[in-house]
mmCIF file of C-alpha atoms in Angstrom:
data_model
loop_
_atom_site.group_PDB
_atom_site.id
_atom_site.type_symbol
_atom_site.label_atom_id
_atom_site.label_comp_id
_atom_site.label_asym_id
_atom_site.label_seq_id
_atom_site.Cartn_x
_atom_site.Cartn_y
_atom_site.Cartn_z
ATOM 1 C CA MET A 1 293.267 192.579 91.854
ATOM 2 C CA SER A 2 296.274 194.240 92.774
ATOM 3 C CA ALA A 3 295.251 197.417 94.670
ATOM 4 C CA ASN A 4 298.113 199.596 93.174
ATOM 5 C CA LEU A 5 297.785 199.745 89.327
ATOM 6 C CA LYS A 6 299.796 203.043 88.905
ATOM 7 C CA PRO A 7 303.031 201.206 87.642
ATOM 8 C CA TYR A 8 300.838 199.506 84.893
ATOM 9 C CA VAL A 9 299.218 202.579 83.502
ATOM 10 C CA TYR A 10 299.513 202.618 79.663
ATOM 11 C CA LYS A 11 300.130 206.029 78.143
ATOM 12 C CA LYS A 12 300.048 206.436 74.291
ATOM 13 C CA GLY A 13 302.886 208.436 72.756
ATOM 14 C CA VAL A 14 305.473 207.354 75.231
ATOM 15 C CA ASP A 15 306.759 204.191 73.474
ATOM 16 C CA PRO A 16 306.125 203.944 69.902
ATOM 17 C CA ALA A 17 306.882 200.175 69.719
ATOM 18 C CA LEU A 18 304.175 199.767 72.496
ATOM 19 C CA ASP A 19 301.856 201.925 70.625
ATOM 20 C CA ALA A 20 302.084 199.633 67.640
ATOM 21 C CA GLN A 21 301.474 196.547 69.434
ATOM 22 C CA PHE A 22 298.368 198.179 71.121
ATOM 23 C CA SER A 23 296.964 199.183 67.625
ATOM 24 C CA ALA A 24 297.623 195.869 66.195
ATOM 25 C CA ALA A 25 296.435 193.742 69.097
ATOM 26 C CA GLU A 26 293.123 192.011 68.679
ATOM 27 C CA ALA A 27 290.549 192.610 71.568
ATOM 28 C CA TYR A 28 289.168 189.485 73.611
ATOM 29 C CA GLY A 29 286.729 191.421 75.732
ATOM 30 C CA TRP A 30 288.622 194.019 77.750
ATOM 31 C CA VAL A 31 291.897 192.329 77.133
ATOM 32 C CA LYS A 32 294.396 192.940 74.260
ATOM 33 C CA PRO A 33 297.461 190.729 73.981
ATOM 34 C CA GLY A 34 300.357 192.124 72.148
ATOM 35 C CA GLN A 35 303.696 190.492 71.022
ATOM 36 C CA THR A 36 305.738 191.556 74.254
ATOM 37 C CA ALA A 37 302.847 192.781 76.565
ATOM 38 C CA VAL A 38 299.236 192.311 77.620
ATOM 39 C CA PHE A 39 296.967 195.462 77.685
ATOM 40 C CA TRP A 40 293.800 195.567 79.691
ATOM 41 C CA LYS A 41 291.127 198.077 80.499
ATOM 42 C CA THR A 42 289.854 198.988 83.900
ATOM 43 C CA GLY A 43 287.340 201.813 84.271
ATOM 44 C CA LEU A 44 288.453 204.499 81.913
ATOM 45 C CA ARG A 45 292.088 203.626 81.715
ATOM 46 C CA TRP A 46 294.198 201.140 79.885
ATOM 47 C CA TYR A 47 296.877 199.289 81.576
ATOM 48 C CA VAL A 48 299.797 197.312 80.278
ATOM 49 C CA ILE A 49 302.268 194.496 81.669
ATOM 50 C CA SER A 50 305.426 193.301 79.963
ATOM 51 C CA LEU A 51 305.328 189.523 79.435
ATOM 52 C CA SER A 52 308.968 189.521 80.644
ATOM 53 C CA GLN A 53 307.531 190.014 84.114
ATOM 54 C CA VAL A 54 305.033 187.162 83.804
ATOM 55 C CA GLU A 55 305.680 183.804 85.410
ATOM 56 C CA ARG A 56 302.346 182.081 84.939
ATOM 57 C CA ILE A 57 298.924 182.599 83.328
ATOM 58 C CA PHE A 58 295.501 181.099 83.888
ATOM 59 C CA ARG A 59 291.841 181.774 83.315
ATOM 60 C CA ARG A 60 289.451 182.192 86.269
ATOM 61 C CA VAL A 61 285.646 181.891 85.777
ATOM 62 C CA VAL A 62 283.372 183.200 88.659
ATOM 63 C CA PRO A 63 279.746 182.368 88.554
ATOM 64 C CA VAL A 64 277.547 185.377 89.951
ATOM 65 C CA HIS A 65 273.920 185.227 90.504
ATOM 66 C CA GLY A 66 272.150 188.563 89.754
ATOM 67 C CA LYS A 67 268.876 189.171 91.499
ATOM 68 C CA LEU A 68 266.327 191.173 89.710
ATOM 69 C CA CYS A 69 262.830 192.308 90.623
ATOM 70 C CA CYS A 70 261.363 189.283 88.831
ATOM 71 C CA GLY A 71 263.727 186.635 89.518
ATOM 72 C CA GLY A 72 267.396 186.272 88.757
ATOM 73 C CA ASN A 73 269.988 185.166 86.233
ATOM 74 C CA CYS A 74 273.501 183.528 86.572
ATOM 75 C CA PHE A 75 276.446 185.278 84.877
ATOM 76 C CA LEU A 76 279.922 183.762 84.427
ATOM 77 C CA MET A 77 282.518 186.544 84.855
ATOM 78 C CA GLU A 78 285.833 185.740 83.066
ATOM 79 C CA TYR A 79 289.183 186.747 84.338
ATOM 80 C CA LEU A 80 292.731 186.297 82.855
ATOM 81 C CA VAL A 81 295.032 185.854 86.101
ATOM 82 C CA ILE A 82 298.694 186.907 85.474
ATOM 83 C CA VAL A 83 301.088 185.676 88.333
ATOM 84 C CA ARG A 84 304.174 187.776 88.208
ATOM 85 C CA LYS A 85 307.702 186.626 88.766
ATOM 86 C CA ASP A 86 307.794 188.429 92.133
ATOM 87 C CA GLY A 87 304.771 186.292 93.226
ATOM 88 C CA GLY A 88 302.003 188.942 92.919
ATOM 89 C CA GLU A 89 298.833 188.353 90.990
ATOM 90 C CA LEU A 90 296.862 190.552 88.447
ATOM 91 C CA GLU A 91 293.330 189.618 87.800
ATOM 92 C CA LEU A 92 292.268 191.049 84.490
ATOM 93 C CA TYR A 93 288.663 191.340 83.689
ATOM 94 C CA ILE A 94 287.782 189.888 80.280
ATOM 95 C CA GLY A 95 283.991 190.226 80.363
ATOM 96 C CA ASP A 96 280.657 188.417 81.286
ATOM 97 C CA ASP A 97 279.476 185.477 79.552
ATOM 98 C CA ILE A 98 282.085 185.278 76.777
ATOM 99 C CA GLN A 99 283.565 181.911 77.447
ATOM 100 C CA LYS A 100 284.633 181.412 73.704
ATOM 101 C CA LYS A 101 286.440 184.649 73.590
ATOM 102 C CA ALA A 102 288.144 183.953 77.046
ATOM 103 C CA ALA A 103 289.192 180.451 75.802
ATOM 104 C CA ALA A 104 290.498 181.966 72.507
ATOM 105 C CA LEU A 105 292.531 184.635 74.368
ATOM 106 C CA LEU A 106 294.188 181.734 76.430
ATOM 107 C CA GLU A 107 294.743 179.642 73.497
ATOM 108 C CA PHE A 108 296.267 182.773 71.599
ATOM 109 C CA LEU A 109 298.528 183.466 74.503
ATOM 110 C CA LYS A 110 299.645 179.667 74.699
ATOM 111 C CA GLN A 111 300.408 179.570 71.045
ATOM 112 C CA SER A 112 302.306 182.968 70.964
ATOM 113 C CA HIS A 113 304.302 182.549 74.015
ATOM 114 C CA PRO A 114 305.190 178.918 74.778
ATOM 115 C CA GLU A 115 307.955 180.053 77.174
ATOM 116 C CA LEU A 116 305.349 180.976 79.842
ATOM 117 C CA ALA A 117 303.681 178.576 82.220
ATOM 118 C CA PHE A 118 300.023 178.116 81.862
ATOM 119 C CA GLY A 119 297.457 176.740 84.218
ATOM 120 C CA LYS A 120 296.953 176.877 87.939
ATOM 121 C CA PRO A 121 300.122 176.020 90.099
#
């Protein structure tokens, strides 16, 4: 994930059109796709990126083995990776073990925004 997220901080009340998108958007884990932007939550804040800044979108699945006192378990961490037109990447955390929601999010974006490129380069 990009170290500097300040340009992407979402503040309610600044742009009424963006607020309407945020309220109407369906949540897929910690990510909410809007009509012209994608919102995501990291920590206690919501962030937003305009889809006009996006060149490519793909999904990343990271298996993580969690070791517990009496054994372990494997979790699949789901991310939505946004490649910006300037070449930078944003890795948006969707959630753990929510493959169906992550796949549905990517499919929703493909259907809503066919002008964008999808998949790894």
